[in-house]
PDB file of C-alpha atoms in Angstrom:
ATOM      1  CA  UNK A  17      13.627   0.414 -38.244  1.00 78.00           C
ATOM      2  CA  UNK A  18      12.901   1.133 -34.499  1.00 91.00           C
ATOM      3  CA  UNK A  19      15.396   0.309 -31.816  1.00 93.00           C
ATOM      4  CA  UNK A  20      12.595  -2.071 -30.283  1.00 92.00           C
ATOM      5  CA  UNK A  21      12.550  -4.124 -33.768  1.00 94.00           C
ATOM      6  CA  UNK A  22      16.644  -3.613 -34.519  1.00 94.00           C
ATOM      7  CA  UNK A  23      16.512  -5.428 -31.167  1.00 94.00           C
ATOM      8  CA  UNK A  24      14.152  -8.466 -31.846  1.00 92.00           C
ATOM      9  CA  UNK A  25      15.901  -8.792 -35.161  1.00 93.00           C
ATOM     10  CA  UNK A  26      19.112  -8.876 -33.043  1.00 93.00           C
ATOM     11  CA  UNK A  27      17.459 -11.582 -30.543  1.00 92.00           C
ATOM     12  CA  UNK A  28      16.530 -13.932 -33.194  1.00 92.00           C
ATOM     13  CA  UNK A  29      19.231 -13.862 -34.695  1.00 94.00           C
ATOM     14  CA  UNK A  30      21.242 -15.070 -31.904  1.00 93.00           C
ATOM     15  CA  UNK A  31      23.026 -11.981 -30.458  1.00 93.00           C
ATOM     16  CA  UNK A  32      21.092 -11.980 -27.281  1.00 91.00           C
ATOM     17  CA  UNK A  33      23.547 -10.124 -25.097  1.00 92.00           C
ATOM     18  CA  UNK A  34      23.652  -7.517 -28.149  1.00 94.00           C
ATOM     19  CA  UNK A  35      19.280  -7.281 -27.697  1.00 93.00           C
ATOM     20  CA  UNK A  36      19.230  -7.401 -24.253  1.00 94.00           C
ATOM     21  CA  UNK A  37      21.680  -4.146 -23.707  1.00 95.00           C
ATOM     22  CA  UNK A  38      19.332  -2.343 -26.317  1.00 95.00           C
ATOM     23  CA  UNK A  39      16.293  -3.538 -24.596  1.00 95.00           C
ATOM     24  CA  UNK A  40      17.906  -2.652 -21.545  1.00 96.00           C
ATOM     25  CA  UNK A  41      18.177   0.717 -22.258  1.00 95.00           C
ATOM     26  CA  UNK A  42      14.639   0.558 -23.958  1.00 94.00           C
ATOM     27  CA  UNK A  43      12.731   0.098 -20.649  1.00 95.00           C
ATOM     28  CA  UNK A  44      15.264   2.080 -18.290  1.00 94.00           C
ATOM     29  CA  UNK A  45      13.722   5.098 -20.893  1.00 94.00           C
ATOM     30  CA  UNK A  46      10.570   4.185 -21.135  1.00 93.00           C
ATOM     31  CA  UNK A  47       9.551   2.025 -18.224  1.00 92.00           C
ATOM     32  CA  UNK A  48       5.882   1.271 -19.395  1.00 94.00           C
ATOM     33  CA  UNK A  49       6.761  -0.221 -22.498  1.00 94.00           C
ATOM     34  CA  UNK A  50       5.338  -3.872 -21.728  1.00 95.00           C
ATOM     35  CA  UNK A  51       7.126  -4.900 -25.455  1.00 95.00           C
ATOM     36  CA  UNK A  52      10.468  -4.102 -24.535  1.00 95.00           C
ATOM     37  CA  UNK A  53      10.220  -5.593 -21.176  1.00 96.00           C
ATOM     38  CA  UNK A  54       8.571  -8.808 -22.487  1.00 96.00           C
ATOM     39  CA  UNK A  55      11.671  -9.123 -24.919  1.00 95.00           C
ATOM     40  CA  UNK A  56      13.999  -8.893 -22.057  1.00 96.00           C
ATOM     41  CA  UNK A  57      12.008 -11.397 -20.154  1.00 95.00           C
ATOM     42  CA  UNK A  58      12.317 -13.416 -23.087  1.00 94.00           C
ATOM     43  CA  UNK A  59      15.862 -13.176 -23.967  1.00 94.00           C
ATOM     44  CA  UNK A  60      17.788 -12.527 -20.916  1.00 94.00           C
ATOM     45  CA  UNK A  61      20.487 -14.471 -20.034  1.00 92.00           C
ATOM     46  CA  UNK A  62      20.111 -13.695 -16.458  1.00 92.00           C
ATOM     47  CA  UNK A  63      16.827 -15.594 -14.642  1.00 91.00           C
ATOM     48  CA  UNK A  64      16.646 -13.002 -12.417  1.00 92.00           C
ATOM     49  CA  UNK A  65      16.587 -10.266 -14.465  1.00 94.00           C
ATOM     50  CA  UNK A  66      14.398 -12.442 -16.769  1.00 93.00           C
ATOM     51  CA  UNK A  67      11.797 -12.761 -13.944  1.00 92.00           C
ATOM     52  CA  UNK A  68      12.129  -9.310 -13.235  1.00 93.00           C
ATOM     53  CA  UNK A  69      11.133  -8.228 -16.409  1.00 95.00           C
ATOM     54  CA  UNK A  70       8.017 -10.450 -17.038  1.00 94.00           C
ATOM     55  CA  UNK A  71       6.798  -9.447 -13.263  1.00 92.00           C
ATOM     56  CA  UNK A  72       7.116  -5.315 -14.417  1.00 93.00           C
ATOM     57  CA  UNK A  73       5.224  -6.818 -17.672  1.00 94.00           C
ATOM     58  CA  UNK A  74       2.548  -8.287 -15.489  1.00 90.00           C
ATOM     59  CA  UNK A  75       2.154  -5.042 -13.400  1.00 90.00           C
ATOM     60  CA  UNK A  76       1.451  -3.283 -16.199  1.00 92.00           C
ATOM     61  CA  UNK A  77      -0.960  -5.861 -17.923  1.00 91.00           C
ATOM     62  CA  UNK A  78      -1.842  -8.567 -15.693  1.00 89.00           C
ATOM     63  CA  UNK A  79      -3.403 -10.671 -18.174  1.00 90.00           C
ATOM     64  CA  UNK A  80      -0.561 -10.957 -20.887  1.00 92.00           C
ATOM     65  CA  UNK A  81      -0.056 -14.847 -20.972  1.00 92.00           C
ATOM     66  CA  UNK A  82       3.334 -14.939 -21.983  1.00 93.00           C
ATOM     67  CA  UNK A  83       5.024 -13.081 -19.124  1.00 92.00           C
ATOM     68  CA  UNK A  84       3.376 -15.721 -16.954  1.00 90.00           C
ATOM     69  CA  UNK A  85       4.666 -18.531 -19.296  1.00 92.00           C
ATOM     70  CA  UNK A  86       7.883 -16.828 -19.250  1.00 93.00           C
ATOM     71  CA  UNK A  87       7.797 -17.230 -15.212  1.00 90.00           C
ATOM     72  CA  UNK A  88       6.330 -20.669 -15.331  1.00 90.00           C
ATOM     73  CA  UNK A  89       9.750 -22.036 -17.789  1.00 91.00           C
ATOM     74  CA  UNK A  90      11.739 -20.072 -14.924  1.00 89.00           C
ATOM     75  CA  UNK A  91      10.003 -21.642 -11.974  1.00 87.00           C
ATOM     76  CA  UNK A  92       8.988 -18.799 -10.538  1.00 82.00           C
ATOM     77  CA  UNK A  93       5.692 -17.869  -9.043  1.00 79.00           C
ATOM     78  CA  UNK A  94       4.250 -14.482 -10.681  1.00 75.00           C
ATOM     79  CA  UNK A  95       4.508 -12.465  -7.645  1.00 70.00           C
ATOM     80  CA  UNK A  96       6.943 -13.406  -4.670  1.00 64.00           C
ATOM     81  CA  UNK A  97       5.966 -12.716  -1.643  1.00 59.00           C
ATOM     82  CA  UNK A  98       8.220 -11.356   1.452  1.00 52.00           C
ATOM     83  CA  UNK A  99       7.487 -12.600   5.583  1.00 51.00           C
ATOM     84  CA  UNK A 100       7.980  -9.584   7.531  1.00 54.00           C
ATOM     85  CA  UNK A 101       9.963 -10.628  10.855  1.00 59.00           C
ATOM     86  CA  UNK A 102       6.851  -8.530  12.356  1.00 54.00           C
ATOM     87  CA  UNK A 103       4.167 -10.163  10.493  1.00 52.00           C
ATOM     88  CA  UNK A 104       6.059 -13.771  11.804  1.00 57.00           C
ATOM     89  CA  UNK A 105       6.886 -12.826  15.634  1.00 61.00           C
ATOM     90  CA  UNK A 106       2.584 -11.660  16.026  1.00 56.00           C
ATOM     91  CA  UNK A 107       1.602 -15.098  14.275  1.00 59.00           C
ATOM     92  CA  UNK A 108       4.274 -16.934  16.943  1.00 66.00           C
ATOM     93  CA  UNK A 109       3.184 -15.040  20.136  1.00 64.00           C
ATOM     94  CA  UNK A 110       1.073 -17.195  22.769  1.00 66.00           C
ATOM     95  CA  UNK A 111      -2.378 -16.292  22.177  1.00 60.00           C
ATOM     96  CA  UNK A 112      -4.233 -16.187  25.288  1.00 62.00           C
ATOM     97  CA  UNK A 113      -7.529 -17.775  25.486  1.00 62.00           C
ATOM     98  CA  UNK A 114     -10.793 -16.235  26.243  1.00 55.00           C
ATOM     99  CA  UNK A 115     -12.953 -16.920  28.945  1.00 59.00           C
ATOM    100  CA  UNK A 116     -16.747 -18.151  28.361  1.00 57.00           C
ATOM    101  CA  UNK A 117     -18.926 -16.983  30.415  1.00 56.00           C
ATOM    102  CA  UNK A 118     -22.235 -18.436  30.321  1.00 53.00           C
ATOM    103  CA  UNK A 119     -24.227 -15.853  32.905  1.00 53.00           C
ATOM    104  CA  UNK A 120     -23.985 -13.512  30.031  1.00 55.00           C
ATOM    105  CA  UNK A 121     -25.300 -15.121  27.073  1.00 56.00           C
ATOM    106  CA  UNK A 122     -29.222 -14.793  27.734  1.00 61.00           C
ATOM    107  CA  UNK A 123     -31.276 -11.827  29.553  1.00 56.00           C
ATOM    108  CA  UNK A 124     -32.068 -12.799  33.045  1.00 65.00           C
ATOM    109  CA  UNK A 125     -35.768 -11.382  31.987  1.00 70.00           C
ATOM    110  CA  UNK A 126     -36.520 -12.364  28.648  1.00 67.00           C
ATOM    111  CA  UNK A 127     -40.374 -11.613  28.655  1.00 69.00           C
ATOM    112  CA  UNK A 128     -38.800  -7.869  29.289  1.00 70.00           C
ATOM    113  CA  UNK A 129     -36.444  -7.982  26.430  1.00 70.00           C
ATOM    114  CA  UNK A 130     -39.660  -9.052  24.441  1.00 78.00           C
ATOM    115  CA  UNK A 131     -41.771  -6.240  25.478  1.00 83.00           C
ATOM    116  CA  UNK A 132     -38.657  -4.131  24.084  1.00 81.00           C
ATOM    117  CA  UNK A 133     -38.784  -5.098  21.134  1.00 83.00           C
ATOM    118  CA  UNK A 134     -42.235  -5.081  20.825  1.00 87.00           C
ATOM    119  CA  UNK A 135     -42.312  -0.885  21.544  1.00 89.00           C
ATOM    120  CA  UNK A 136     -39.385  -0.323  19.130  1.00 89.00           C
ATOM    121  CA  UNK A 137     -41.596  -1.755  16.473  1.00 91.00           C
ATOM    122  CA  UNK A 138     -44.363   0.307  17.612  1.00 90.00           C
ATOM    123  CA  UNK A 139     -42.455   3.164  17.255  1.00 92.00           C
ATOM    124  CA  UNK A 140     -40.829   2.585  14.161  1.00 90.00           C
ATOM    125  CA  UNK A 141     -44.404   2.170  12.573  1.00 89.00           C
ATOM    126  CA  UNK A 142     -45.485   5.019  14.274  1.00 88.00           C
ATOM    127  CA  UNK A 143     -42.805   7.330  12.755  1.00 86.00           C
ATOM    128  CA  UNK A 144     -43.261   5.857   9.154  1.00 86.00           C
ATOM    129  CA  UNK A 145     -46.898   6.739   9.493  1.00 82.00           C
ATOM    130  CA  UNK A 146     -46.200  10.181  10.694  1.00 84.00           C
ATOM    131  CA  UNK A 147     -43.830  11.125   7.782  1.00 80.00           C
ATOM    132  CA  UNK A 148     -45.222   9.023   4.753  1.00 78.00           C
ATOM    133  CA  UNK A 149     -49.307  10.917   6.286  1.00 74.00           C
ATOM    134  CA  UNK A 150     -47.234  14.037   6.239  1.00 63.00           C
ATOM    135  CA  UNK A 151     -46.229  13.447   2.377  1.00 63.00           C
ATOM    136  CA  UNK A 152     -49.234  12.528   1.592  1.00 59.00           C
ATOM    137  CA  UNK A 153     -51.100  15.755   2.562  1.00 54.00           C
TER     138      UNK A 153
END
């Protein structure tokens, strides 16, 4: 029998604390063992080691269903977030507001702009013909 199953077959058979010290050291061994660490989440008598656990499991397989069931009996959102006092005092500052200024919005000669855009076409097609003639030949 392995340690991980001497510990299940401690956990359901009532001696939790017993299971959770073996799973315990378990996952401080091997910390990518998702089993061991869904266990603890599982049987832990502590929430927040509880919600600990099922959080590692979801980093290492963010689709196992029962870690986030786990969290869900807990209350506990999947992945807490944390406010930076930075991140808060730039979203409080006094933004200042910018000027419109409606001079600059259109060309004061648009026919010119026009005849601009008109010669960068004519150039563009000029310089596709030049290199698609030249690998043609």
């Amino acid at each position: 029998m392995s340690t991980l199953q001497r510990a299940i077959s401690l956990a359901r058979s009532g001696h939790a604390d017993k299971a959770c010290a073996i799973l315990r050291d378990l996952v401080e061994a091997n910390p990518r063992d998702i089993y061991a660490w869904l266990w603890l989440a599982e049987y832990s008598p502590d929430a927040d080691e509880a919600a600990t656990a099922a959080r590692h499991v979801l980093s290492l397989r963010p689709t196992n269903q029962r870690a986030y069931e786990v969290l869900q009996n807990l209350g506990e959102p999947p992945f807490p977030y944390t406010t930076s006092r930075s991140v808060l005092a730039w979203f409080s500052k006094p933004k200042r507001k910018l000027a419109v200024d409606d001079s600059v919005d259109e060309p004061e000669e648009p026919w010119l702009a026009g005849i601009g855009v008109l010669v960068l076409a004519l150039l563009v097609t000029a310089l596709v013909f030049i290199v698609f003639g030249l690998m043609i030949l």
